[in-house]
JSON list of C-alpha atoms in Angstrom, two decimals:
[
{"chain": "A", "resi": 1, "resn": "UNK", "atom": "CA", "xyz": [0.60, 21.20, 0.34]},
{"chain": "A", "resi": 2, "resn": "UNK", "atom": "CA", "xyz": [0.50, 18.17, -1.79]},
{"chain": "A", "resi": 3, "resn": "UNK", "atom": "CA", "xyz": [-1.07, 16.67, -5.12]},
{"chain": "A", "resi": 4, "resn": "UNK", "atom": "CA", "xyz": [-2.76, 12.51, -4.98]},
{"chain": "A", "resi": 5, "resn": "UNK", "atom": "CA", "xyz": [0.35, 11.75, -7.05]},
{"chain": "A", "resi": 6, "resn": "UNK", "atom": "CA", "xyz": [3.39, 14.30, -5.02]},
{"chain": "A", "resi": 7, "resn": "UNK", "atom": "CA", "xyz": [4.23, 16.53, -2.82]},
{"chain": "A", "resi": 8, "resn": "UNK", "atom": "CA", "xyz": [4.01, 19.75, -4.14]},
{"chain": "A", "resi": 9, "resn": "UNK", "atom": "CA", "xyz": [4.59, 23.48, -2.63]},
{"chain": "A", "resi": 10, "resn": "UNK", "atom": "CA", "xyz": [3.16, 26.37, -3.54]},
{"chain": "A", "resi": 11, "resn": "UNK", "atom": "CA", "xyz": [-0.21, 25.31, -4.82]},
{"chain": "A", "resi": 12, "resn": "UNK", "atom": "CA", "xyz": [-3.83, 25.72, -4.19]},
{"chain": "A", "resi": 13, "resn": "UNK", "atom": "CA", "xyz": [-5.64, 22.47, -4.08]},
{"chain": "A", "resi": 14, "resn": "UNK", "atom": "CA", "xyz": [-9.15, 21.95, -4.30]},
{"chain": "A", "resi": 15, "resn": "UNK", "atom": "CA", "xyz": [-10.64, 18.51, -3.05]},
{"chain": "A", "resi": 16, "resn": "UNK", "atom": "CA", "xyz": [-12.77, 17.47, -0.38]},
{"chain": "A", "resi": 17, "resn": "UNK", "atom": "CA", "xyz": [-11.48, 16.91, 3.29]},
{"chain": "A", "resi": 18, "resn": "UNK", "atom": "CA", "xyz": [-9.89, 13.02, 4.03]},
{"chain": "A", "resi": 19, "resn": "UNK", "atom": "CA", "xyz": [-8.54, 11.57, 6.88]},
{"chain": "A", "resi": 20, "resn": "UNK", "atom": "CA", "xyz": [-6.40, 9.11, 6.18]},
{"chain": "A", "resi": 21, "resn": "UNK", "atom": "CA", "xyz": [-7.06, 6.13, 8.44]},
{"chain": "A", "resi": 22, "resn": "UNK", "atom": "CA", "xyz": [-3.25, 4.40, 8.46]},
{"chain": "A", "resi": 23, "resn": "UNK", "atom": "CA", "xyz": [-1.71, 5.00, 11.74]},
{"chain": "A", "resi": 24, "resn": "UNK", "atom": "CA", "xyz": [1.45, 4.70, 10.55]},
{"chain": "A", "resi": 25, "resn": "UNK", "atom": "CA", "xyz": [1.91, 5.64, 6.83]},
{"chain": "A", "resi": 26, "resn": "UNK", "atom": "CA", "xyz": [5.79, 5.87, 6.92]},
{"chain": "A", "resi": 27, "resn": "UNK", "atom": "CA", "xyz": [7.02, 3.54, 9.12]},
{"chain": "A", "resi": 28, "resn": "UNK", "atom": "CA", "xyz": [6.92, 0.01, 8.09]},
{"chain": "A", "resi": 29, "resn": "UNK", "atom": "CA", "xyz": [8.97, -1.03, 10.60]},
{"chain": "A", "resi": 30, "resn": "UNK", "atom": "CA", "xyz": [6.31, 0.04, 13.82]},
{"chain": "A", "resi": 31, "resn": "UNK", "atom": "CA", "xyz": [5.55, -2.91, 15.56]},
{"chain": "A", "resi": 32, "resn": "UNK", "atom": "CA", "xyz": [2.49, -1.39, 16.77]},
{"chain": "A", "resi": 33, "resn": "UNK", "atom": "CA", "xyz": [0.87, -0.81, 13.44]},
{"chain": "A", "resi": 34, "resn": "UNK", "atom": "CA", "xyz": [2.73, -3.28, 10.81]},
{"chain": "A", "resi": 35, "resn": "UNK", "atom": "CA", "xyz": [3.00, -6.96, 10.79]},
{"chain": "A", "resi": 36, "resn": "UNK", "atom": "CA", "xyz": [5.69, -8.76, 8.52]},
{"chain": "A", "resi": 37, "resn": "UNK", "atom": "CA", "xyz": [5.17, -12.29, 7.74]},
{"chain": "A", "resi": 38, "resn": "UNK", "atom": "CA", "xyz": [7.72, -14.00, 6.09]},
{"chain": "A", "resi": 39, "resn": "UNK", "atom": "CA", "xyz": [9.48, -10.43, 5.13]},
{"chain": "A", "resi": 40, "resn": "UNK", "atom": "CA", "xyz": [11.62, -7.54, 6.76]},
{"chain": "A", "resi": 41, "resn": "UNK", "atom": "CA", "xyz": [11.16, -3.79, 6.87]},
{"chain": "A", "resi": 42, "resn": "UNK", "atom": "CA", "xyz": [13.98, -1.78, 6.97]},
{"chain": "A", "resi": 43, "resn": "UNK", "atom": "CA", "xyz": [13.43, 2.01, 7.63]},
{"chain": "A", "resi": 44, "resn": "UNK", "atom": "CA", "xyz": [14.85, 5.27, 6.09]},
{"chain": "A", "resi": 45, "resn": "UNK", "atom": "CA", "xyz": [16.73, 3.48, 3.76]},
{"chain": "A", "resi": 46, "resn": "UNK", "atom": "CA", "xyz": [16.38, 5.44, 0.07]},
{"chain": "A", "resi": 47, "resn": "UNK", "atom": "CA", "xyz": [15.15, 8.97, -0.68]},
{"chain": "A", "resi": 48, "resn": "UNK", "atom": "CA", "xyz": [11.65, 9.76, -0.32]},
{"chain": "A", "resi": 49, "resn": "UNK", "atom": "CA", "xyz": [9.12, 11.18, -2.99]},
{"chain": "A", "resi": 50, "resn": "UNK", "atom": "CA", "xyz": [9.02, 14.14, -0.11]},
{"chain": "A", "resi": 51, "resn": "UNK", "atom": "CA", "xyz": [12.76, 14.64, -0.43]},
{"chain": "A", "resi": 52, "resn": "UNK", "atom": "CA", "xyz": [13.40, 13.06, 2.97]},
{"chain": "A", "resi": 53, "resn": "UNK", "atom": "CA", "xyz": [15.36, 9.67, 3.83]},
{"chain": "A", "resi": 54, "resn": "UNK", "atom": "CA", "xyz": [12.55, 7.78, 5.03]},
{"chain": "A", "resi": 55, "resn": "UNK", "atom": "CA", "xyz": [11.24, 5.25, 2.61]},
{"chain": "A", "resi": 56, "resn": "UNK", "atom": "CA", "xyz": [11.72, 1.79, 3.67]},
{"chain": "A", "resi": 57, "resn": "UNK", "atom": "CA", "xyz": [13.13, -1.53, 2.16]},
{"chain": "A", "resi": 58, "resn": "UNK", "atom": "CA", "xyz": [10.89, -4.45, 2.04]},
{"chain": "A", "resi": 59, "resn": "UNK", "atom": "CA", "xyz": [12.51, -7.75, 1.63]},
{"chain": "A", "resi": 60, "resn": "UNK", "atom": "CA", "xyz": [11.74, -11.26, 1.18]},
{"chain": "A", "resi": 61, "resn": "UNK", "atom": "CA", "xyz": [12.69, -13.68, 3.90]},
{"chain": "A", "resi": 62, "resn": "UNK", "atom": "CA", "xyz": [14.19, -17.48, 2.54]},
{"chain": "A", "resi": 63, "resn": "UNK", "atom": "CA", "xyz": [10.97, -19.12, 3.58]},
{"chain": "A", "resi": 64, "resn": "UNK", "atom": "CA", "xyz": [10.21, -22.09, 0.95]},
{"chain": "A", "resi": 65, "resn": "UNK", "atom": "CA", "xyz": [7.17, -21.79, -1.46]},
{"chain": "A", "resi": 66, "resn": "UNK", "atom": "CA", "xyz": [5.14, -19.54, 0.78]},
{"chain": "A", "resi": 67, "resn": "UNK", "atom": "CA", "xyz": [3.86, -15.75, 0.36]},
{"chain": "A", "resi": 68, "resn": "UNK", "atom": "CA", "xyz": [6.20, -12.87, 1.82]},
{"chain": "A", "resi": 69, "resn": "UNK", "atom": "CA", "xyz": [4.04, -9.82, 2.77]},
{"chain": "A", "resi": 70, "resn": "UNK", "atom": "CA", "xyz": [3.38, -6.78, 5.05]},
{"chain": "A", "resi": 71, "resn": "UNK", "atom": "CA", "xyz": [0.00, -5.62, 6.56]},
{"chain": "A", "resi": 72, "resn": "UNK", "atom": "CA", "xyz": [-2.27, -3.90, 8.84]},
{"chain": "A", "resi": 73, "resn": "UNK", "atom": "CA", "xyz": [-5.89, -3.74, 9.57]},
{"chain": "A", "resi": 74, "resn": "UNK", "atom": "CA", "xyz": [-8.37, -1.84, 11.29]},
{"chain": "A", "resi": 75, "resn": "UNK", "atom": "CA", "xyz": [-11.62, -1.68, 12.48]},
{"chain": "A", "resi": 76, "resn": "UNK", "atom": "CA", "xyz": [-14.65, -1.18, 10.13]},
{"chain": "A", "resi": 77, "resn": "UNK", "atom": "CA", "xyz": [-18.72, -0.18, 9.93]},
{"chain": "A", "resi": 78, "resn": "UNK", "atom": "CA", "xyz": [-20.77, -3.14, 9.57]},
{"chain": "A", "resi": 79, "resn": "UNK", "atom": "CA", "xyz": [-21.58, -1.34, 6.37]},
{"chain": "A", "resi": 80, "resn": "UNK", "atom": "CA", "xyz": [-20.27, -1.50, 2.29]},
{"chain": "A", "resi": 81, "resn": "UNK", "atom": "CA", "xyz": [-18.31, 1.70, 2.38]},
{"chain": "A", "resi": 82, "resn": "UNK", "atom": "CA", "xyz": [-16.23, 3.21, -0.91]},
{"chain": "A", "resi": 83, "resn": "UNK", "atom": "CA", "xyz": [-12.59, 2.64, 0.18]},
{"chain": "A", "resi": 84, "resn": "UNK", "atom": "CA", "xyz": [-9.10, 3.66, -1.69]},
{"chain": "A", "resi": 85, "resn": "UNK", "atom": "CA", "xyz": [-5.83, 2.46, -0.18]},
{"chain": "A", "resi": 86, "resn": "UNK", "atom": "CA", "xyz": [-2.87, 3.90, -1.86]},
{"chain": "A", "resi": 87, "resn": "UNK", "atom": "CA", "xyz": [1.13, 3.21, -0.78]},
{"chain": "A", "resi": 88, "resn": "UNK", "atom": "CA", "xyz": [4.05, 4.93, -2.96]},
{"chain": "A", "resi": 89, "resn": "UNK", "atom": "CA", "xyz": [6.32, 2.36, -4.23]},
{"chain": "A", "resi": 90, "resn": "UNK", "atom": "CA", "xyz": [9.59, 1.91, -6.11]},
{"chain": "A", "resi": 91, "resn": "UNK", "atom": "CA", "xyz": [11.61, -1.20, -7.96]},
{"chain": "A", "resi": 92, "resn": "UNK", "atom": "CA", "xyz": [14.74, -2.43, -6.68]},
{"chain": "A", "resi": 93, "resn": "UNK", "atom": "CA", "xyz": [15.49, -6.45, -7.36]},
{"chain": "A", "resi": 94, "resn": "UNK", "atom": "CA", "xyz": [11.89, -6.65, -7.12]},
{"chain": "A", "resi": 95, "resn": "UNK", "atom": "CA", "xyz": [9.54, -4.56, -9.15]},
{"chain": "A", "resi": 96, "resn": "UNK", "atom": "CA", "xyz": [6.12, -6.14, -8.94]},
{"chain": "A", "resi": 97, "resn": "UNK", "atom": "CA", "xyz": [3.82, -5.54, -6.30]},
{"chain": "A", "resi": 98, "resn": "UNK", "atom": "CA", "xyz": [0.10, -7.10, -5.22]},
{"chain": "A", "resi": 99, "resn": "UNK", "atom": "CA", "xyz": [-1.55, -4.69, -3.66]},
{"chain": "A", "resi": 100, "resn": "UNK", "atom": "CA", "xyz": [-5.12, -5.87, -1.59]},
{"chain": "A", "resi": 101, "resn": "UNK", "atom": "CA", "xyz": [-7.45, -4.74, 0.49]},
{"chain": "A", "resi": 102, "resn": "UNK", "atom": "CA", "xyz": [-10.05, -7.48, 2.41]},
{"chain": "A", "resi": 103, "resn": "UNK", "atom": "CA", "xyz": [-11.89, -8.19, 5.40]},
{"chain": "A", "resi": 104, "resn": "UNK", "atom": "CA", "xyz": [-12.38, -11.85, 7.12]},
{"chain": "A", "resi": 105, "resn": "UNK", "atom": "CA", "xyz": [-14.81, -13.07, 4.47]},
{"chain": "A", "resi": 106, "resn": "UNK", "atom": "CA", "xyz": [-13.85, -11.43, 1.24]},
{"chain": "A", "resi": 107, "resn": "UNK", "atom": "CA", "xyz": [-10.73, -9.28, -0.53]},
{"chain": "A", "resi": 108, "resn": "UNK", "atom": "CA", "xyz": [-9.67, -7.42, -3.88]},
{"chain": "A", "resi": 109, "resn": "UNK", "atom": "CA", "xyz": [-6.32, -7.48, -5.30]},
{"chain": "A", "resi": 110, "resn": "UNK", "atom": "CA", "xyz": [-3.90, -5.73, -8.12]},
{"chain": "A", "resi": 111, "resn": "UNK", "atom": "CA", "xyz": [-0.66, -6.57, -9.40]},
{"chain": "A", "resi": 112, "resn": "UNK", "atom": "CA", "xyz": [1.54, -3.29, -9.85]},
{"chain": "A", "resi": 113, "resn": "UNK", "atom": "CA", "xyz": [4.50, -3.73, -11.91]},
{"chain": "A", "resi": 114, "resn": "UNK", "atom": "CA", "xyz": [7.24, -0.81, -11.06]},
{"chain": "A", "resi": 115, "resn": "UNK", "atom": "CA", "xyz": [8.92, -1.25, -14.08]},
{"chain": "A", "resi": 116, "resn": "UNK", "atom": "CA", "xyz": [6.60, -0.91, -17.00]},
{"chain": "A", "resi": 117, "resn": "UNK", "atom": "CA", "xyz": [4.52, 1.91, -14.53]},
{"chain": "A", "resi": 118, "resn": "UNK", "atom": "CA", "xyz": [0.73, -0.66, -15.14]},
{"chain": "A", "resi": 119, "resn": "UNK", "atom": "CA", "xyz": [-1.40, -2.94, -13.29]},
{"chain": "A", "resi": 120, "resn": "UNK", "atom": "CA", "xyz": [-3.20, -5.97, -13.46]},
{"chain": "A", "resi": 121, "resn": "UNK", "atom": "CA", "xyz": [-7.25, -5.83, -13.23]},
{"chain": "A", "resi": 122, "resn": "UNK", "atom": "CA", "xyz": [-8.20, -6.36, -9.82]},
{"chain": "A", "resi": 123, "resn": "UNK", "atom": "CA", "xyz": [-9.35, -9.84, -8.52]},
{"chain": "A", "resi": 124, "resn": "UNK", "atom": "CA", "xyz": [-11.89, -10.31, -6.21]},
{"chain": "A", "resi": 125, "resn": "UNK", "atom": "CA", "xyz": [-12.45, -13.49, -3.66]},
{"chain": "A", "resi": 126, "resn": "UNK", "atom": "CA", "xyz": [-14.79, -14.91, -1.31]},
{"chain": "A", "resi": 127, "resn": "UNK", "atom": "CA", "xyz": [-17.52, -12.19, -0.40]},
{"chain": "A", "resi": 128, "resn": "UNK", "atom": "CA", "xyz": [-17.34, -9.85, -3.27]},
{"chain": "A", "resi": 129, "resn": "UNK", "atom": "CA", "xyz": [-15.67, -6.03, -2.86]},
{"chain": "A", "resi": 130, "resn": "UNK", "atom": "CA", "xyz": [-17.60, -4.65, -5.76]},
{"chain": "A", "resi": 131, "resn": "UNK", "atom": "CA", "xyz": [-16.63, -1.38, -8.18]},
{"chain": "A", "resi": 132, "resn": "UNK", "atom": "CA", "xyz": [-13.33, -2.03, -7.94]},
{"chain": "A", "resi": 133, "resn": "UNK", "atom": "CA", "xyz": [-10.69, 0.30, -10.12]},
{"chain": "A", "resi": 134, "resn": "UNK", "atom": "CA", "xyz": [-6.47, 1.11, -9.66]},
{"chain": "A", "resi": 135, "resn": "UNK", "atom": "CA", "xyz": [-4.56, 3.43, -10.59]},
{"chain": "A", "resi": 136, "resn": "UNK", "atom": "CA", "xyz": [-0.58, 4.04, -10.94]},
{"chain": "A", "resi": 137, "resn": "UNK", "atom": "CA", "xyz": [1.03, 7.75, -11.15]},
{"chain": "A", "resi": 138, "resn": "UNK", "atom": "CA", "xyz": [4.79, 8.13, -12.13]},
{"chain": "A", "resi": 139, "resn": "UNK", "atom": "CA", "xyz": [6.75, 10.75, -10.19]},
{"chain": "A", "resi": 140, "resn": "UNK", "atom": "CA", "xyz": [10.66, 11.06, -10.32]},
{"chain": "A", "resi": 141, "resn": "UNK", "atom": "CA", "xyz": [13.08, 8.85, -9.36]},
{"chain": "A", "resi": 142, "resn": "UNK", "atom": "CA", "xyz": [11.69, 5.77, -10.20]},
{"chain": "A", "resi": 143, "resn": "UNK", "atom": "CA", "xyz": [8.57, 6.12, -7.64]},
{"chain": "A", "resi": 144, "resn": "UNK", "atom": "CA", "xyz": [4.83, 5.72, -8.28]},
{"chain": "A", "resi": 145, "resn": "UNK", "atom": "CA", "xyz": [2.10, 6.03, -6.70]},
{"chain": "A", "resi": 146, "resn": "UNK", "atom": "CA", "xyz": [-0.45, 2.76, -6.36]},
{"chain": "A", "resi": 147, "resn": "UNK", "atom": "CA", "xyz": [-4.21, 3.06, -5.74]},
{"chain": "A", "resi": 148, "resn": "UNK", "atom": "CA", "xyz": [-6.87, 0.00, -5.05]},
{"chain": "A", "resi": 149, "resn": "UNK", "atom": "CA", "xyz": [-10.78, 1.50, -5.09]},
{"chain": "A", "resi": 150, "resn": "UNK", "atom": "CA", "xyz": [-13.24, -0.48, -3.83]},
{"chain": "A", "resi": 151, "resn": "UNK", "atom": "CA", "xyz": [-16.48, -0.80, -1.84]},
{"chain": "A", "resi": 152, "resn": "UNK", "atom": "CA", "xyz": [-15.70, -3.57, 0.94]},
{"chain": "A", "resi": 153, "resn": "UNK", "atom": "CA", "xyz": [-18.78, -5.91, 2.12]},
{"chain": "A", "resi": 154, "resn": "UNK", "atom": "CA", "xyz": [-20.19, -5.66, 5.24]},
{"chain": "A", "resi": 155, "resn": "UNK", "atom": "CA", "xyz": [-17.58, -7.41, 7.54]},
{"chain": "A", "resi": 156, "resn": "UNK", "atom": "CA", "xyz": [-16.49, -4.75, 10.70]},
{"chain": "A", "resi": 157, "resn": "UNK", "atom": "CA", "xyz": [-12.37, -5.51, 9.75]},
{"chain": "A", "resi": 158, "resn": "UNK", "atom": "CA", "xyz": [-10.76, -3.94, 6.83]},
{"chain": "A", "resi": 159, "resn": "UNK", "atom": "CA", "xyz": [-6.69, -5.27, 6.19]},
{"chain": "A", "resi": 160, "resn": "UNK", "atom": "CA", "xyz": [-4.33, -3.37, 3.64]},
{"chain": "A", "resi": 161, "resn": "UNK", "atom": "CA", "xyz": [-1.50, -5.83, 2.26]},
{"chain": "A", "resi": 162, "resn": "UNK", "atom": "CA", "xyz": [1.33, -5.58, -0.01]},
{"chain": "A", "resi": 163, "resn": "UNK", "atom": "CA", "xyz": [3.05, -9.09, -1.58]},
{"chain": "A", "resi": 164, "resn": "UNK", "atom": "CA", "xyz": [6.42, -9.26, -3.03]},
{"chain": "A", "resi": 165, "resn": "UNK", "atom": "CA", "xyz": [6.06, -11.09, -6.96]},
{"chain": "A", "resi": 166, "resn": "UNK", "atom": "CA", "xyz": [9.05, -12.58, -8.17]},
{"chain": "A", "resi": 167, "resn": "UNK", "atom": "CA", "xyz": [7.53, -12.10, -11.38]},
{"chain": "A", "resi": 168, "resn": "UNK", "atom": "CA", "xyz": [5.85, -16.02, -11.43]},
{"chain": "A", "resi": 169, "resn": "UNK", "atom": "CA", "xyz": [3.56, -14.54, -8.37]},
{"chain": "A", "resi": 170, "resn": "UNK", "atom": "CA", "xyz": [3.18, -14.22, -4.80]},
{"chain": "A", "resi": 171, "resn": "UNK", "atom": "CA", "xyz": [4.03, -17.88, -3.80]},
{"chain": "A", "resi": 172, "resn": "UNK", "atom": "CA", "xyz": [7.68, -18.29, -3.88]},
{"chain": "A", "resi": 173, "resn": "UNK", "atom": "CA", "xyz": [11.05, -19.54, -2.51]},
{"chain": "A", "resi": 174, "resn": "UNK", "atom": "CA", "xyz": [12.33, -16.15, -1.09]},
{"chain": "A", "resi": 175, "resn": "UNK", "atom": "CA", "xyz": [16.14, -15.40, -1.36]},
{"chain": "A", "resi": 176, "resn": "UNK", "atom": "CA", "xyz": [16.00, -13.66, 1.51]},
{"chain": "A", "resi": 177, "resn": "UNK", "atom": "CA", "xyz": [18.20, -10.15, -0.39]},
{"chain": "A", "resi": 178, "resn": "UNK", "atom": "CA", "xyz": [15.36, -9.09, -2.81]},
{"chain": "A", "resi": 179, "resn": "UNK", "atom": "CA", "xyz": [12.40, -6.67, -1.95]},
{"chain": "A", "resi": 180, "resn": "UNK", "atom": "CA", "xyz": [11.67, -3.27, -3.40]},
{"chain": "A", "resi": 181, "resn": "UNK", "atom": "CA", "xyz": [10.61, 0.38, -1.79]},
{"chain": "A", "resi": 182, "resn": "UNK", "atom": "CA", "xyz": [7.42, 1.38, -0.17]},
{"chain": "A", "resi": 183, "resn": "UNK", "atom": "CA", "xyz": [6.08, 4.78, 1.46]},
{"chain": "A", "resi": 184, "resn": "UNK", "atom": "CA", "xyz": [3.41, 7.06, 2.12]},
{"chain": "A", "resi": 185, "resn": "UNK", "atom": "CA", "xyz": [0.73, 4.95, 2.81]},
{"chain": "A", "resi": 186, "resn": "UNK", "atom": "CA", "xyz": [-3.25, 6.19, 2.88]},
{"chain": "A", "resi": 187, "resn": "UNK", "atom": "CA", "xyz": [-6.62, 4.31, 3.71]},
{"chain": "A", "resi": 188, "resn": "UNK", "atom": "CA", "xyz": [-9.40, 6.55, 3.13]},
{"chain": "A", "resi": 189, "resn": "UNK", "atom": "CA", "xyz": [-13.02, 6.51, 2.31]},
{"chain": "A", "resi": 190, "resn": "UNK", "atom": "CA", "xyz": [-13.47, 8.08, -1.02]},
{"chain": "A", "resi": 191, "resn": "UNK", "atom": "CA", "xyz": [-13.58, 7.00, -4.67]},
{"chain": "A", "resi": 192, "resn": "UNK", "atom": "CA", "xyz": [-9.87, 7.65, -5.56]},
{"chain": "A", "resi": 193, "resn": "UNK", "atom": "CA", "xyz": [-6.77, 8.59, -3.75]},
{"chain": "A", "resi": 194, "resn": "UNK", "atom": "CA", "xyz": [-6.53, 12.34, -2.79]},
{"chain": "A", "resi": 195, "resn": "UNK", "atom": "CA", "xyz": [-3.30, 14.31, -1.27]},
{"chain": "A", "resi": 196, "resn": "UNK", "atom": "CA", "xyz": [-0.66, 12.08, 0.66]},
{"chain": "A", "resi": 197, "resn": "UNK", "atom": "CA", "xyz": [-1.53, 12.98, 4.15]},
{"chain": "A", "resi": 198, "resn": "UNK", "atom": "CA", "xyz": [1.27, 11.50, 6.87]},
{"chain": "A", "resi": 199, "resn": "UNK", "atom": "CA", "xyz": [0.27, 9.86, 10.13]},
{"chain": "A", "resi": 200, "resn": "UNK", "atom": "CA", "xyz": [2.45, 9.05, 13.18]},
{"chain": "A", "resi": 201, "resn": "UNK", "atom": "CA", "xyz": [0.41, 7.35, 15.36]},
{"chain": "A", "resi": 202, "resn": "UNK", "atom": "CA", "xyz": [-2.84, 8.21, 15.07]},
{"chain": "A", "resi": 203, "resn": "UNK", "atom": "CA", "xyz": [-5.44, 8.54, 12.04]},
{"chain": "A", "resi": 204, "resn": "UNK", "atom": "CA", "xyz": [-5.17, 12.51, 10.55]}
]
């Protein structure tokens, strides 16, 4: 049993059923449901907020003056629909992180920052996501927990995307050592993030 901000045991929750749509929400590294650009994943490589080995390092590649990011993206309605992506995440020689959700025509972003546990307000470009709010939860060991609401336009693609900031922004000279810790992440429709729910493959 688990809480939006950790896992917890032993506790009765009360919240309305999700699915989280993320086929894989652990494994940054899955070729079939992750895309690097300009970045590596490496898997199981610090302690998760479950207690298990498997959150993953995402680093910078050296790539000159460019972005260094990992997504996904799905299928959508044709429809504005209420979404909340959320992704636990954790500072090592990087500790800022631009979270954003868009489609082909528009997007909404936040900058987290994993040291001082806030976030930027959220931008929007190009069609307008509208309603847009974040939130940031501290749990132990350094982790928190990063939520982007939003209701998306009408466009039938959704992407989920998380930039390494070198703390002058997304557009940078990667050293090609530097990244920070990400896990748990969960696309659902709803107005906030509700209990972590882990996929492997398929949406749950």
């Amino acid at each position: 049993t688990t809480l939006a901000g950790a896992p917890l045991s032993g506790k009765f929750l009360s919240e309305p059923a999700r699915t989280n749509l993320v086929l894989y929400s652990e494994q940054f590294d899955n070729a079939s449901g992750w895309y690097p650009i300009r970045s590596t994943v490496t898997a199981n490589t610090i302690t998760a907020p479950n207690a298990n080995s498997s959150a993953d390092k995402f680093v910078e590649n050296t790539t000159a003056t460019s972005t260094h990011y990992v997504y996904s993206f799905q299928a959508k309605a044709a429809s504005a629909i209420v979404y909340t992506y959320s992704i636990y995440a954790k500072a090592a020689e990087r500790s800022k992180l631009l979270v954003q959700m868009s489609s082909t025509t528009g997007s909404i972003r936040t900058t987290f920052d994993l040291a001082a546990g806030t976030y930027s307000a959220p931008i929007g470009a190009g069609t307008v996501w509208t309603n847009a709010s974040c939130d940031i939860k501290a749990l132990s060991n350094g982790w928190y927990r990063c939520s982007l609401t939003a209701t998306s336009d009408t466009d039938t693609r959704i992407s989920y995307e998380h930039y390494l900031d070198n703390g002058s922004g997304i557009t940078y000279t990667g050293d090609g050592i530097s990244g920070l810790y990400i896990w748990g992440a969960q696309l659902e429709v709803g107005n906030k993030a509700s209990s972590y729910i882990p996929t492997a493959g398929s949406t749950r």
